[in-house]
mmCIF file of C-alpha atoms in Angstrom:
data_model
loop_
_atom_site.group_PDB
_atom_site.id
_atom_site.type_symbol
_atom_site.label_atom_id
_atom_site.label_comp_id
_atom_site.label_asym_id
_atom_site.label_seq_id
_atom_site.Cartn_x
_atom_site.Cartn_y
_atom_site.Cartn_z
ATOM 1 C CA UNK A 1 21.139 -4.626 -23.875
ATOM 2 C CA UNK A 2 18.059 -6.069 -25.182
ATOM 3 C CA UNK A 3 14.767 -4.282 -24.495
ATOM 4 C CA UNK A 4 13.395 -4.164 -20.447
ATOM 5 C CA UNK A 5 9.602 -4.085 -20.041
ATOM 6 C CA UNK A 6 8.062 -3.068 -16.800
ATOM 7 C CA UNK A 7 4.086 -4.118 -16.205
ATOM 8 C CA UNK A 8 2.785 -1.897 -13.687
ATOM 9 C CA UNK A 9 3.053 1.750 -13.163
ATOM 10 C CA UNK A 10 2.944 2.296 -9.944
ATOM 11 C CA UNK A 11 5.746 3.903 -7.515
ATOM 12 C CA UNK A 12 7.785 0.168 -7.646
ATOM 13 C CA UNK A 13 7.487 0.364 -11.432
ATOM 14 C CA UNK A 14 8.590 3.918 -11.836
ATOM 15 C CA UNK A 15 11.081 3.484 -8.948
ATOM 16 C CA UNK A 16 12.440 0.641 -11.076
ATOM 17 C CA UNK A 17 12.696 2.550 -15.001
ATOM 18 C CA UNK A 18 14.439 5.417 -12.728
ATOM 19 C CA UNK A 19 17.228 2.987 -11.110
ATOM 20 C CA UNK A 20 17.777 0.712 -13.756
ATOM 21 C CA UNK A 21 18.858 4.475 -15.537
ATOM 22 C CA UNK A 22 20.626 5.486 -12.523
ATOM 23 C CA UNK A 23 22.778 1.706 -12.591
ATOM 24 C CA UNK A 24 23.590 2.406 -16.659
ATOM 25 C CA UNK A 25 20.925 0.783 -18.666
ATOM 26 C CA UNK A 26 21.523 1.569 -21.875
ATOM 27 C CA UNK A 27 19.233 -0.339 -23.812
ATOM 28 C CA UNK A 28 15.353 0.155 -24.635
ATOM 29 C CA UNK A 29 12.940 0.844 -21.431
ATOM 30 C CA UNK A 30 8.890 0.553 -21.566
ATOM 31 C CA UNK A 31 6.824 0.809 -18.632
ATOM 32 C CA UNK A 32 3.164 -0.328 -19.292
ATOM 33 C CA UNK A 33 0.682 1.288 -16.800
ATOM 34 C CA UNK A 34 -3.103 0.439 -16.585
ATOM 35 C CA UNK A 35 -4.078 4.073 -15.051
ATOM 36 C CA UNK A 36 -3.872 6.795 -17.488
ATOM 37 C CA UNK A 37 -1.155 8.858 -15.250
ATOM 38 C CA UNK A 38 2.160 8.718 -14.758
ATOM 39 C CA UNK A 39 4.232 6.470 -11.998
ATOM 40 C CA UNK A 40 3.007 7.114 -8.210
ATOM 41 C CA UNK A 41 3.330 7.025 -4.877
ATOM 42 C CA UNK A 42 0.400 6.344 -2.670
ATOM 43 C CA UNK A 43 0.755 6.881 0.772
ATOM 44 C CA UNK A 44 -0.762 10.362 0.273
ATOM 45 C CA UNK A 45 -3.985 8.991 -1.145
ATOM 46 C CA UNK A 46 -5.706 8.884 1.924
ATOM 47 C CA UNK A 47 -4.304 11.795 3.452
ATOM 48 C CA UNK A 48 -3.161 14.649 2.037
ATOM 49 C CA UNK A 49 -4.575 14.408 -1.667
ATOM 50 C CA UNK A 50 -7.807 13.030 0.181
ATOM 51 C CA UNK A 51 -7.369 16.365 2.180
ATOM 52 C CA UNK A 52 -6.223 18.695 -1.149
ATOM 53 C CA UNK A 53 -3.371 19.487 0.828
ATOM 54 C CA UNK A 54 -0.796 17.306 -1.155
ATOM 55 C CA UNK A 55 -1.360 18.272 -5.287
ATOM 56 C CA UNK A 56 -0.741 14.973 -7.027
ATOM 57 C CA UNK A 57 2.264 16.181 -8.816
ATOM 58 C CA UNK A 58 4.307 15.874 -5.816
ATOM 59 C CA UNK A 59 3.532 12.274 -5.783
ATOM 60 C CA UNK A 60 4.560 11.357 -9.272
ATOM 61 C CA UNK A 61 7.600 9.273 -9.285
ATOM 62 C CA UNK A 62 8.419 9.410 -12.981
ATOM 63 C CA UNK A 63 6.470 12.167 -14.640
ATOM 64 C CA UNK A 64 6.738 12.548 -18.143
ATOM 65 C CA UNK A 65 8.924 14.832 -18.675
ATOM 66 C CA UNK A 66 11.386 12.671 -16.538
ATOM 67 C CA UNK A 67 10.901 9.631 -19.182
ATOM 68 C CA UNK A 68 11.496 11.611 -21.965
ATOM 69 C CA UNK A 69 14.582 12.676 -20.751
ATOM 70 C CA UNK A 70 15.758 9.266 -19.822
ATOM 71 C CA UNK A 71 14.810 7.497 -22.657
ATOM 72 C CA UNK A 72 11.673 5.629 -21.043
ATOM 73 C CA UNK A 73 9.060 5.441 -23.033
ATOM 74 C CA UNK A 74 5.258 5.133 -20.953
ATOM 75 C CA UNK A 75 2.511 3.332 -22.108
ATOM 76 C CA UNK A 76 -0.192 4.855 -20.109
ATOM 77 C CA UNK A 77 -3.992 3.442 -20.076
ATOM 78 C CA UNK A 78 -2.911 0.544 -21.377
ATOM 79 C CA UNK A 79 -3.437 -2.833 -19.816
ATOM 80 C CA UNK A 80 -1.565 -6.419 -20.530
ATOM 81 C CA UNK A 81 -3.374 -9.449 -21.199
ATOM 82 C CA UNK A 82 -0.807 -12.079 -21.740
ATOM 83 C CA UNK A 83 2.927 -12.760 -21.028
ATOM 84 C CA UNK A 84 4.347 -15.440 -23.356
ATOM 85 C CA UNK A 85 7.727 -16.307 -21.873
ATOM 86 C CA UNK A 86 8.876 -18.796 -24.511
ATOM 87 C CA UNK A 87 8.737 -15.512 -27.236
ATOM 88 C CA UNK A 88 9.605 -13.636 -24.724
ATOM 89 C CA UNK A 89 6.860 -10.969 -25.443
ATOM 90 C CA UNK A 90 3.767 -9.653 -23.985
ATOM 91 C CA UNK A 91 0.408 -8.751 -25.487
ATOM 92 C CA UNK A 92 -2.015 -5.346 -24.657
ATOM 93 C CA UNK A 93 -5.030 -4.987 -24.871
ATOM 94 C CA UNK A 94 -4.942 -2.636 -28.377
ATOM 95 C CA UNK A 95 -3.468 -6.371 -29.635
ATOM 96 C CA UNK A 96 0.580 -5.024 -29.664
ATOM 97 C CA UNK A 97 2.886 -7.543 -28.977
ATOM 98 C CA UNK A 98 5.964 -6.335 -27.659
ATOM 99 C CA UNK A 99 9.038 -8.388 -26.913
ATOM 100 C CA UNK A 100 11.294 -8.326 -23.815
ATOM 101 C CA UNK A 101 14.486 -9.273 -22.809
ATOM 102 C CA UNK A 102 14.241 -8.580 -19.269
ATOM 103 C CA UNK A 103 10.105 -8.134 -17.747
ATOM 104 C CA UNK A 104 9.756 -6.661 -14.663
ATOM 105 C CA UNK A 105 6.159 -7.435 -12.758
ATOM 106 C CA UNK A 106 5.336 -4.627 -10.495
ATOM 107 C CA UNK A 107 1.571 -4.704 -11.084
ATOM 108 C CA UNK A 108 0.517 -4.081 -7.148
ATOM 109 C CA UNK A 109 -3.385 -5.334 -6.286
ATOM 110 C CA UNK A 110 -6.684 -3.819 -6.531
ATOM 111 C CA UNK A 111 -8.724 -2.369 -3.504
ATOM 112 C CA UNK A 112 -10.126 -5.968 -2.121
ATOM 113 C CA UNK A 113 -14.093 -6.185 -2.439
ATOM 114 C CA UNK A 114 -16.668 -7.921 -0.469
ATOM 115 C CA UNK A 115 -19.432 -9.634 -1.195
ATOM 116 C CA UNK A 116 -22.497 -7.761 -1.492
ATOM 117 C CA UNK A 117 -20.351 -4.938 -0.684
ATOM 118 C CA UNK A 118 -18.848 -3.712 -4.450
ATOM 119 C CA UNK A 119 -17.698 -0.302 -4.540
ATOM 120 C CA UNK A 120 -19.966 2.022 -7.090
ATOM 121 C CA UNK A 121 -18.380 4.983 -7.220
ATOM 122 C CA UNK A 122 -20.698 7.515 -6.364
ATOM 123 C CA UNK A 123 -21.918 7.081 -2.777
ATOM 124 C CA UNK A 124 -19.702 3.866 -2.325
ATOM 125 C CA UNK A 125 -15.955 3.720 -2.777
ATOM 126 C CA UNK A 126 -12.542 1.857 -3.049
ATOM 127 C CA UNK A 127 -9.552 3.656 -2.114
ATOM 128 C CA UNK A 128 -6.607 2.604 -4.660
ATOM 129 C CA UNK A 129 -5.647 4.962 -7.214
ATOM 130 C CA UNK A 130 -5.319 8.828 -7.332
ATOM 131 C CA UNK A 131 -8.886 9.093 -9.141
ATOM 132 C CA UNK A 132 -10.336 6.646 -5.829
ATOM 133 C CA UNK A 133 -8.910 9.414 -3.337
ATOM 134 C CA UNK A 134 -10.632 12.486 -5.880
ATOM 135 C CA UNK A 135 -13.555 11.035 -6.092
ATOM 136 C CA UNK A 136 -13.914 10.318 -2.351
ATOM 137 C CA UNK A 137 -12.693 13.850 -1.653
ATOM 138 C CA UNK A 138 -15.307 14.902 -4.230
ATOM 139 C CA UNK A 139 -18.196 13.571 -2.469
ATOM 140 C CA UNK A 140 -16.836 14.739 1.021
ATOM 141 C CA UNK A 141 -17.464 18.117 -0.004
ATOM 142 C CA UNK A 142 -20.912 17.392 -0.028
ATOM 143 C CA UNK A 143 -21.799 14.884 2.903
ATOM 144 C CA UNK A 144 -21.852 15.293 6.298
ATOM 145 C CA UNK A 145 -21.667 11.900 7.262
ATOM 146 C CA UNK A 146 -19.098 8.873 6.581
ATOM 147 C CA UNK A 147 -19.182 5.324 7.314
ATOM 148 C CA UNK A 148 -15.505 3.415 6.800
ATOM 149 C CA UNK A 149 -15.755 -0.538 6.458
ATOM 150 C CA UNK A 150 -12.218 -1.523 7.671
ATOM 151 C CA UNK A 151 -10.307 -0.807 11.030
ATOM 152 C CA UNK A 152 -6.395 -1.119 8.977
ATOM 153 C CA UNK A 153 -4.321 1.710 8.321
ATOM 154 C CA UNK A 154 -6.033 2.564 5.106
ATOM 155 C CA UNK A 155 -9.554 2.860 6.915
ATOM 156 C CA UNK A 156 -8.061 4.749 9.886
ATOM 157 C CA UNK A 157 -6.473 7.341 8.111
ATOM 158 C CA UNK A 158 -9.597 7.592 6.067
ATOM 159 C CA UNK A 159 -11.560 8.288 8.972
ATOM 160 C CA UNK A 160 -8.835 10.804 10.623
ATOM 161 C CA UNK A 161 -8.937 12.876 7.055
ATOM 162 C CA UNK A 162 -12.902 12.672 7.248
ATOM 163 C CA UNK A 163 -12.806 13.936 10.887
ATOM 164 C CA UNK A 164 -10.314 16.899 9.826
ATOM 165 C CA UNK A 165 -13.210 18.060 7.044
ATOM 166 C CA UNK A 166 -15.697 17.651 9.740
ATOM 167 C CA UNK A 167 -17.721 14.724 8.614
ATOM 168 C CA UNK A 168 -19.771 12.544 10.944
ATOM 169 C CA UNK A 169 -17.887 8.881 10.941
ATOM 170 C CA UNK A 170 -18.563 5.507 11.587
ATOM 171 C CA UNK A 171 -16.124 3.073 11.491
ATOM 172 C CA UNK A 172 -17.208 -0.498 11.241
ATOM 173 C CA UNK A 173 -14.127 -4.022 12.012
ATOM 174 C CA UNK A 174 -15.028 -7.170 11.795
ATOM 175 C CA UNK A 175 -11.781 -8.359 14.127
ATOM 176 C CA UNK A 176 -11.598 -7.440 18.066
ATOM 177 C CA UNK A 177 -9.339 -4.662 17.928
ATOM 178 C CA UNK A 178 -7.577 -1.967 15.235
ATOM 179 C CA UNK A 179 -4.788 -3.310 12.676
ATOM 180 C CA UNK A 180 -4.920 -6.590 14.876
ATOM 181 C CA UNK A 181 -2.645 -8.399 12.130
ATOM 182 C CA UNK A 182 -0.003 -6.127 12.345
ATOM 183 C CA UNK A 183 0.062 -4.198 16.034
ATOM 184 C CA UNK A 184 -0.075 -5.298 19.382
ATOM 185 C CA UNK A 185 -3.408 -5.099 21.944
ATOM 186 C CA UNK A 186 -1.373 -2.552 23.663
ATOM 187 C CA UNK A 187 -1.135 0.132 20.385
ATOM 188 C CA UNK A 188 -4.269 -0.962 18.984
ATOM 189 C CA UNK A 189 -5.963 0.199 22.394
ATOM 190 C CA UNK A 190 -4.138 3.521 21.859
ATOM 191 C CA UNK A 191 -5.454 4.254 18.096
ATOM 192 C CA UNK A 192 -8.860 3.298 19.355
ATOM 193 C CA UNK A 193 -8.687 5.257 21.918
ATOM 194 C CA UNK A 194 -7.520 8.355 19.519
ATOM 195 C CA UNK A 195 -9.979 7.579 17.188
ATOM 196 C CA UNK A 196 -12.786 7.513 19.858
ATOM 197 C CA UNK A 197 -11.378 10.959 21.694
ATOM 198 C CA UNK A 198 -11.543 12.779 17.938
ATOM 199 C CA UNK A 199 -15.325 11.698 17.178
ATOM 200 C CA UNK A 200 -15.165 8.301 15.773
ATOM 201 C CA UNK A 201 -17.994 5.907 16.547
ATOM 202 C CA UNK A 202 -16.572 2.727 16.176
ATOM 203 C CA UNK A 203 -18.083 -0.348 15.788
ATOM 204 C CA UNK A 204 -15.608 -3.626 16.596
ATOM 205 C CA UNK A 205 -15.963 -7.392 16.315
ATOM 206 C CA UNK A 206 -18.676 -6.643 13.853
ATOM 207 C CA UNK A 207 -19.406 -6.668 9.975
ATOM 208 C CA UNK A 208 -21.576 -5.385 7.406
ATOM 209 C CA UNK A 209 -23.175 -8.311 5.326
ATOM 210 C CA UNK A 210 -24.708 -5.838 3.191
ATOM 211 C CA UNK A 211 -24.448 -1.837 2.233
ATOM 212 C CA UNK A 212 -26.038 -0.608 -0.695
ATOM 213 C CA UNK A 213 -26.580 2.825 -1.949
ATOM 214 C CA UNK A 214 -30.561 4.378 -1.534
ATOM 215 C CA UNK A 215 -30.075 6.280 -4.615
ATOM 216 C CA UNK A 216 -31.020 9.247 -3.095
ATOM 217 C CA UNK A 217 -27.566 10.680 -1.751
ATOM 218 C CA UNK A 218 -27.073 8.068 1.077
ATOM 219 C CA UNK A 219 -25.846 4.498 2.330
ATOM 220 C CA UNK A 220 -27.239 2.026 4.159
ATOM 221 C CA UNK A 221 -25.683 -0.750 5.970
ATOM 222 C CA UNK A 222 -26.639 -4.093 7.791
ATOM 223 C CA UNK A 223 -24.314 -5.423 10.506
ATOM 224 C CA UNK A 224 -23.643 -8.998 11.401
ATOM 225 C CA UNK A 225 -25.199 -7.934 15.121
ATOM 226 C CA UNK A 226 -28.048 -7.158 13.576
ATOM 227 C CA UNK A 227 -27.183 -3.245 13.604
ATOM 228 C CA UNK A 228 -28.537 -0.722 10.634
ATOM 229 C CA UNK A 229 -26.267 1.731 10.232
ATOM 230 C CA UNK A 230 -27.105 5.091 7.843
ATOM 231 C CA UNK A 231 -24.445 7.630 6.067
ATOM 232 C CA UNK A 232 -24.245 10.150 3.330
ATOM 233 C CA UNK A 233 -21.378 7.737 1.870
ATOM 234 C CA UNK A 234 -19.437 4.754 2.573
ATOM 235 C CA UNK A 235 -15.532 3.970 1.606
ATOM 236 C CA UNK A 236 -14.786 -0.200 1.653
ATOM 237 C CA UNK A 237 -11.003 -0.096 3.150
ATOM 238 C CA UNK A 238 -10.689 -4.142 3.557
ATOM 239 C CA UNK A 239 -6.811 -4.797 2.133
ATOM 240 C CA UNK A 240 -5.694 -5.623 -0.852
ATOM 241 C CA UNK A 241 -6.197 -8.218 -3.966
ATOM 242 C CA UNK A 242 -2.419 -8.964 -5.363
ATOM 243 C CA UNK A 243 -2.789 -8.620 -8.858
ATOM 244 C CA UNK A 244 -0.507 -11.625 -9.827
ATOM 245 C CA UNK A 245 -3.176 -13.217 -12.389
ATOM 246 C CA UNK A 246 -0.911 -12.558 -15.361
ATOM 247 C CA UNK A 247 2.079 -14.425 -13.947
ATOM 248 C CA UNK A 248 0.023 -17.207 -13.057
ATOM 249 C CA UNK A 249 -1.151 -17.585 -16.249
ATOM 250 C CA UNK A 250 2.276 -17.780 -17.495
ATOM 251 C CA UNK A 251 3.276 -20.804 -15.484
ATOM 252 C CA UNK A 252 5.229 -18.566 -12.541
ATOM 253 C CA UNK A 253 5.241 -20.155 -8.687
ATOM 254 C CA UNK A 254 2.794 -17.735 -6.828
ATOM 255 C CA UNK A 255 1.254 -18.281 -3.401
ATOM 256 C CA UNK A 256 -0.748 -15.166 -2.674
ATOM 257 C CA UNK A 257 1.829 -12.427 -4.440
ATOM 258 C CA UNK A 258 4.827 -13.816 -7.048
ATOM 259 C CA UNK A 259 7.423 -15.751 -5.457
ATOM 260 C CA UNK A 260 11.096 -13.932 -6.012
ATOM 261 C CA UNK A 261 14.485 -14.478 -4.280
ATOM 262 C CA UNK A 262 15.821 -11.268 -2.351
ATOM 263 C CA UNK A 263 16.964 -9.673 -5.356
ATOM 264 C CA UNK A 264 13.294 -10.138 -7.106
ATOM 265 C CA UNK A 265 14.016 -13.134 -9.345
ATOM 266 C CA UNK A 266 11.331 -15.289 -10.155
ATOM 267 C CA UNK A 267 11.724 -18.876 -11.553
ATOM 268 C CA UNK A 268 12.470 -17.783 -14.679
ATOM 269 C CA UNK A 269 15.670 -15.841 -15.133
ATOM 270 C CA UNK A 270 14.071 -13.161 -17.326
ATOM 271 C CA UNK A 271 11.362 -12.064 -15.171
ATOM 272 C CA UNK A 272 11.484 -10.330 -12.198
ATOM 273 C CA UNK A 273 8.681 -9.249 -9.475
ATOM 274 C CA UNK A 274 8.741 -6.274 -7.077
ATOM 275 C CA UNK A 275 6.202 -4.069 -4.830
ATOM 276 C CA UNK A 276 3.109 -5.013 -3.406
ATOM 277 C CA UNK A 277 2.817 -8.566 -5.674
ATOM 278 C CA UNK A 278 6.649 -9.901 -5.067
ATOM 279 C CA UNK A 279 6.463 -12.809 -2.084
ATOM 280 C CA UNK A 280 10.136 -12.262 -1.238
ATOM 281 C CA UNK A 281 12.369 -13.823 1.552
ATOM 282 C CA UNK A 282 13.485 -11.250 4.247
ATOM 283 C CA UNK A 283 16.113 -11.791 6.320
ATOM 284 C CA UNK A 284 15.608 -9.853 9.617
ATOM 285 C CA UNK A 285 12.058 -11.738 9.132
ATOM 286 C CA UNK A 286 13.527 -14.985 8.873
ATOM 287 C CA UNK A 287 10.616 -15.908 6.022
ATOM 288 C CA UNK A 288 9.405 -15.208 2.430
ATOM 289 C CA UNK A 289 7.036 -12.689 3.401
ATOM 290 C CA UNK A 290 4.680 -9.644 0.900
ATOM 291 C CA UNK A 291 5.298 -6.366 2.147
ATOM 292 C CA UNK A 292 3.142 -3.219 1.088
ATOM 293 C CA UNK A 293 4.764 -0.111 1.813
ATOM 294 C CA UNK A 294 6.626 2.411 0.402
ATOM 295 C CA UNK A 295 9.833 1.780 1.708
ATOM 296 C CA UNK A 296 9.683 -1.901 0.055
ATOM 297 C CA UNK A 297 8.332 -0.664 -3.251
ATOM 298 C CA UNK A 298 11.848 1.225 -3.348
ATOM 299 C CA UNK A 299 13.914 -1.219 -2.249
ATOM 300 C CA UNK A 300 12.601 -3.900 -4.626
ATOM 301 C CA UNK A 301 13.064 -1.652 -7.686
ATOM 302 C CA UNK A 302 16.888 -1.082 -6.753
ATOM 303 C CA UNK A 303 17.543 -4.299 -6.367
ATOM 304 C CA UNK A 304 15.764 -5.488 -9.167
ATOM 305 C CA UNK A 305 17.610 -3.104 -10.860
ATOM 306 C CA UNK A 306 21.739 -4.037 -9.567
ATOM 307 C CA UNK A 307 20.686 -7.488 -10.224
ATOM 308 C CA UNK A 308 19.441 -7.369 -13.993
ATOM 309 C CA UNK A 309 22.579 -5.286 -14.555
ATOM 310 C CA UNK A 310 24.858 -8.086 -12.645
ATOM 311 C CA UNK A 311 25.617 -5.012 -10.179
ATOM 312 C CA UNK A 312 25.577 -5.885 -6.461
ATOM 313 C CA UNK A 313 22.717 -6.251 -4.640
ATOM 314 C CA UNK A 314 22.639 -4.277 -1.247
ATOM 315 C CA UNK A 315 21.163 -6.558 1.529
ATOM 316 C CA UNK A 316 17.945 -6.497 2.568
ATOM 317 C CA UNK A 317 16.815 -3.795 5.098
ATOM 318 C CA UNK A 318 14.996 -4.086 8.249
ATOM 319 C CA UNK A 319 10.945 -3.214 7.018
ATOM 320 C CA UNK A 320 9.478 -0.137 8.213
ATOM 321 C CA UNK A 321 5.932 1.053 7.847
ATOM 322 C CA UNK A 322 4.657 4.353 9.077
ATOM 323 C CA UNK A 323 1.145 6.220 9.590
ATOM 324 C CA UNK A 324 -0.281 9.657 10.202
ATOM 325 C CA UNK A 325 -3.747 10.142 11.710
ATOM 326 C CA UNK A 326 -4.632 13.638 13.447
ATOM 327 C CA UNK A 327 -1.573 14.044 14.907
ATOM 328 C CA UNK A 328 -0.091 10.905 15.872
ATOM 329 C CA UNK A 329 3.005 9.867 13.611
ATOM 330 C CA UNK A 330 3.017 5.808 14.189
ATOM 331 C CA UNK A 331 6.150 4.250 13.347
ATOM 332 C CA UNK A 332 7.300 0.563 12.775
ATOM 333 C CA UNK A 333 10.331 -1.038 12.403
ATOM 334 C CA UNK A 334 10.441 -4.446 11.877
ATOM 335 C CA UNK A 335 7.592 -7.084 13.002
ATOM 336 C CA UNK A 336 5.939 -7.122 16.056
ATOM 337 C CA UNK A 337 6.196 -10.439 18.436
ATOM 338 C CA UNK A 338 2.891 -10.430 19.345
ATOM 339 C CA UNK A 339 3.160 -13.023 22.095
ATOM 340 C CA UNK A 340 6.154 -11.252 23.790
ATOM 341 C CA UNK A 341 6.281 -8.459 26.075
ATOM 342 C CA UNK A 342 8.257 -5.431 24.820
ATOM 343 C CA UNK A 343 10.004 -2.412 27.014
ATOM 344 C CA UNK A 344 8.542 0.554 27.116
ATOM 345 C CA UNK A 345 10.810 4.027 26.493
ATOM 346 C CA UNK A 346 8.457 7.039 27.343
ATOM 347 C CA UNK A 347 5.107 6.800 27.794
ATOM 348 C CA UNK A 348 3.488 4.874 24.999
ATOM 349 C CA UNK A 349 0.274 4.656 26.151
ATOM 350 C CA UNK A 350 -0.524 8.471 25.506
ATOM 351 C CA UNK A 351 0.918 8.597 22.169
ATOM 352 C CA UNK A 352 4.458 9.837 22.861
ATOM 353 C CA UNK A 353 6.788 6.975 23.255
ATOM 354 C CA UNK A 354 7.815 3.848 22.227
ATOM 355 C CA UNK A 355 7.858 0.113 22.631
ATOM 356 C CA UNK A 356 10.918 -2.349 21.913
ATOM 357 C CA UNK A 357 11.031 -5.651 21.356
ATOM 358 C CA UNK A 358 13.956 -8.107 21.478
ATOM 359 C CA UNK A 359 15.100 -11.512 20.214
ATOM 360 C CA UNK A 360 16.060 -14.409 22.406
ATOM 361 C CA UNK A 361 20.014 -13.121 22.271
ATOM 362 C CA UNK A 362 18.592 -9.894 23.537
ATOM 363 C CA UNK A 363 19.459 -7.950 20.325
ATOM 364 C CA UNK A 364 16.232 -5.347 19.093
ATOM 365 C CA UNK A 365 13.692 -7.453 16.644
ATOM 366 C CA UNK A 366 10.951 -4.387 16.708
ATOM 367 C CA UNK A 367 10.344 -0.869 17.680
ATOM 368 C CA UNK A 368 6.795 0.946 17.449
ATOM 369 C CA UNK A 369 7.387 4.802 17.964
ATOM 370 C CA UNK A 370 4.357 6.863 19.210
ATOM 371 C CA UNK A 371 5.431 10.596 18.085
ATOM 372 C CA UNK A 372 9.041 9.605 18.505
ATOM 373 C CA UNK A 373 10.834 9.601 15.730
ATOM 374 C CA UNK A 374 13.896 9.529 16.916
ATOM 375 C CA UNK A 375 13.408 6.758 18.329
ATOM 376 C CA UNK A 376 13.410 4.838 15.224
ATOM 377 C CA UNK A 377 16.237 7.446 13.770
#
């Protein structure tokens, strides 16, 4: 088997070397990662490494030692510039060209910026990568005070960890309510009513159009209201940028992430696209749809994996998503109707139950469990 490249060395990436092992690859493996460490996952990053509960080792997917043993060889700190599918190769940034005869994009995003609001790194951060979550942690030790610029579920378990270490925090979305893409007005009122109970001042329907760093150990921050707003620190949690520049450039279909068929497949039959950049069509969604979590990550890598090996691809599973803040475990399975009204099992409303929702046939769509995880089981 000709030589497999992997771009991105993230948990998909990693994930991906790992299965395509697992399946029988016998042939040459290189995974090319832009960070300096090895595959990982990243749930933790804003919990327990943020907390220095988790150590990072327990998050590496395919450490070293691991790639050695199977074979893969890592190219760590290293970035690509260029993907030349008629030669089949792809270019870093030292100037190697190396060739492929299967390339597997798994090259994730970057923390999203705003205008005016660019991360610095010393009072002012992104949350992305392992050295985001130390450096945050870092400058916790030090500050009493944190504001969070983003209501999702990275911002919100920012704020939880911040509350567990004590700091003062403000936490400042622009929409109506908490993770209003993704939950109902029903569990949104129930994390902001968590957050609120635990210490967190937060500051809906509004945004900063400016934060900037006094150079003097602090943060300042205008609001669209008008609003100043002071901290020790701040930490930008707005989404994600997909990182899907490099197949662009190369000529592949991409609307907002790579577009793939179920088993990862772009338009060209020698590339392939999985994690946080692959657009792929889901089923039990009934649309093409680009899915950040772990649980996708893994499934996209095995796939990716049976398929380049003509092995059988396992159908797509229903998506799940979960979250920890304080001590609320929030689990999702499948999407969300927004519009529809779902049954309630327990009590919901004070964190220890769950709410179903079913299609027109009556058959479940979507469960959200509050602390009931056996519900979802």
């Amino acid at each position: 088997m000709s030589q497999i490249v992997i771009i991105g060395g993230g948990q998909a990436g990693g994930a991906a070397a790992l299965a395509l092992r697992r399946h029988g690859a016998t042939g040459a493996i290189t995974l090319i990662g832009r960070e300096p460490l090895p595959p990982y996952e990243r749930p933790a990053l804003s919990k327990g490494l943020l907390l220095g509960e988790t150590p990072f080792d327990r998050l590496v997917v395919l450490s070293e030692a691991v790639a050695a043993e199977q074979a893969i060889t890592l190219r760590l700190g290293t970035t690509v510039t260029a993907i030349d599918r008629a030669a089949q190769t792809v270019t870093t940034d030292a100037g190697d060209v190396l060739p492929y005869g299967t390339l597997i994009l798994a090259t994730g995003g970057r923390a999203r910026e705003l205008p005016g609001l660019a991360p610095d790194g010393r009072d002012i951060f992104a949350i992305r990568t392992a050295a985001d979550a130390r450096g945050i942690r870092t400058r916790m030790t030090r500050s009493r005070s944190l504001l969070v610029i983003g209501g999702g579920w990275l911002g919100l378990e920012v704020a939880a960890s911040a509350r567990k270490m004590g700091l003062d925090v403000t936490l400042v979305e622009a929409g109506p309510r908490l993770c209003g893409r993704v939950l109902p007005p029903v569990v949104s009122a129930i994390l902001a009513d968590l957050h609120t109970r635990r210490g967190v001042d937060l500051r809906l329907g509004d945004a900063p159009v400016a934060l900037a760093s006094t150079g003097t150990g602090s943060v300042t921050a205008r609001l669209a209201s008008g609003a100043d707003l002071a901290a020790d620190m701040a930490v930008v949690a707005v989404g994600l940028t997909v990182e899907d520049d490099l197949a662009r450039a190369a000529g592949l279909a991409t609307a907002d992430g790579i577009l793939t068929d179920p088993a990862g497949r772009t338009e060209d039959p020698a590339i392939f696209a999985i994690g946080d950049v692959a657009r792929t069509p889901h089923p039990a969604l009934g649309m093409a749809a680009r899915l950040e979590s772990w649980q996708m990550a893994n499934l996209q890598a095995e796939a990716a994996a049976r398929a380049i090996l003509n092995l059988p691809v396992p159908p797509a599973e229903t998506p799940w998503f979960w979250s920890d803040q304080y001590d609320l475990n929030l689990q999702i399975l499948g999407l969300p109707d927004m519009a529809a009204q779902p049954i309630r099992r327990g009590s919901p409303e004070t964190g220890r139950g769950s709410l179903l929702w079913l299609d027109p046939a009556e058959r479940l769509r979507a469960v959200i469990a509050l602390n009931a995880p056996r519900d979802i089981a």
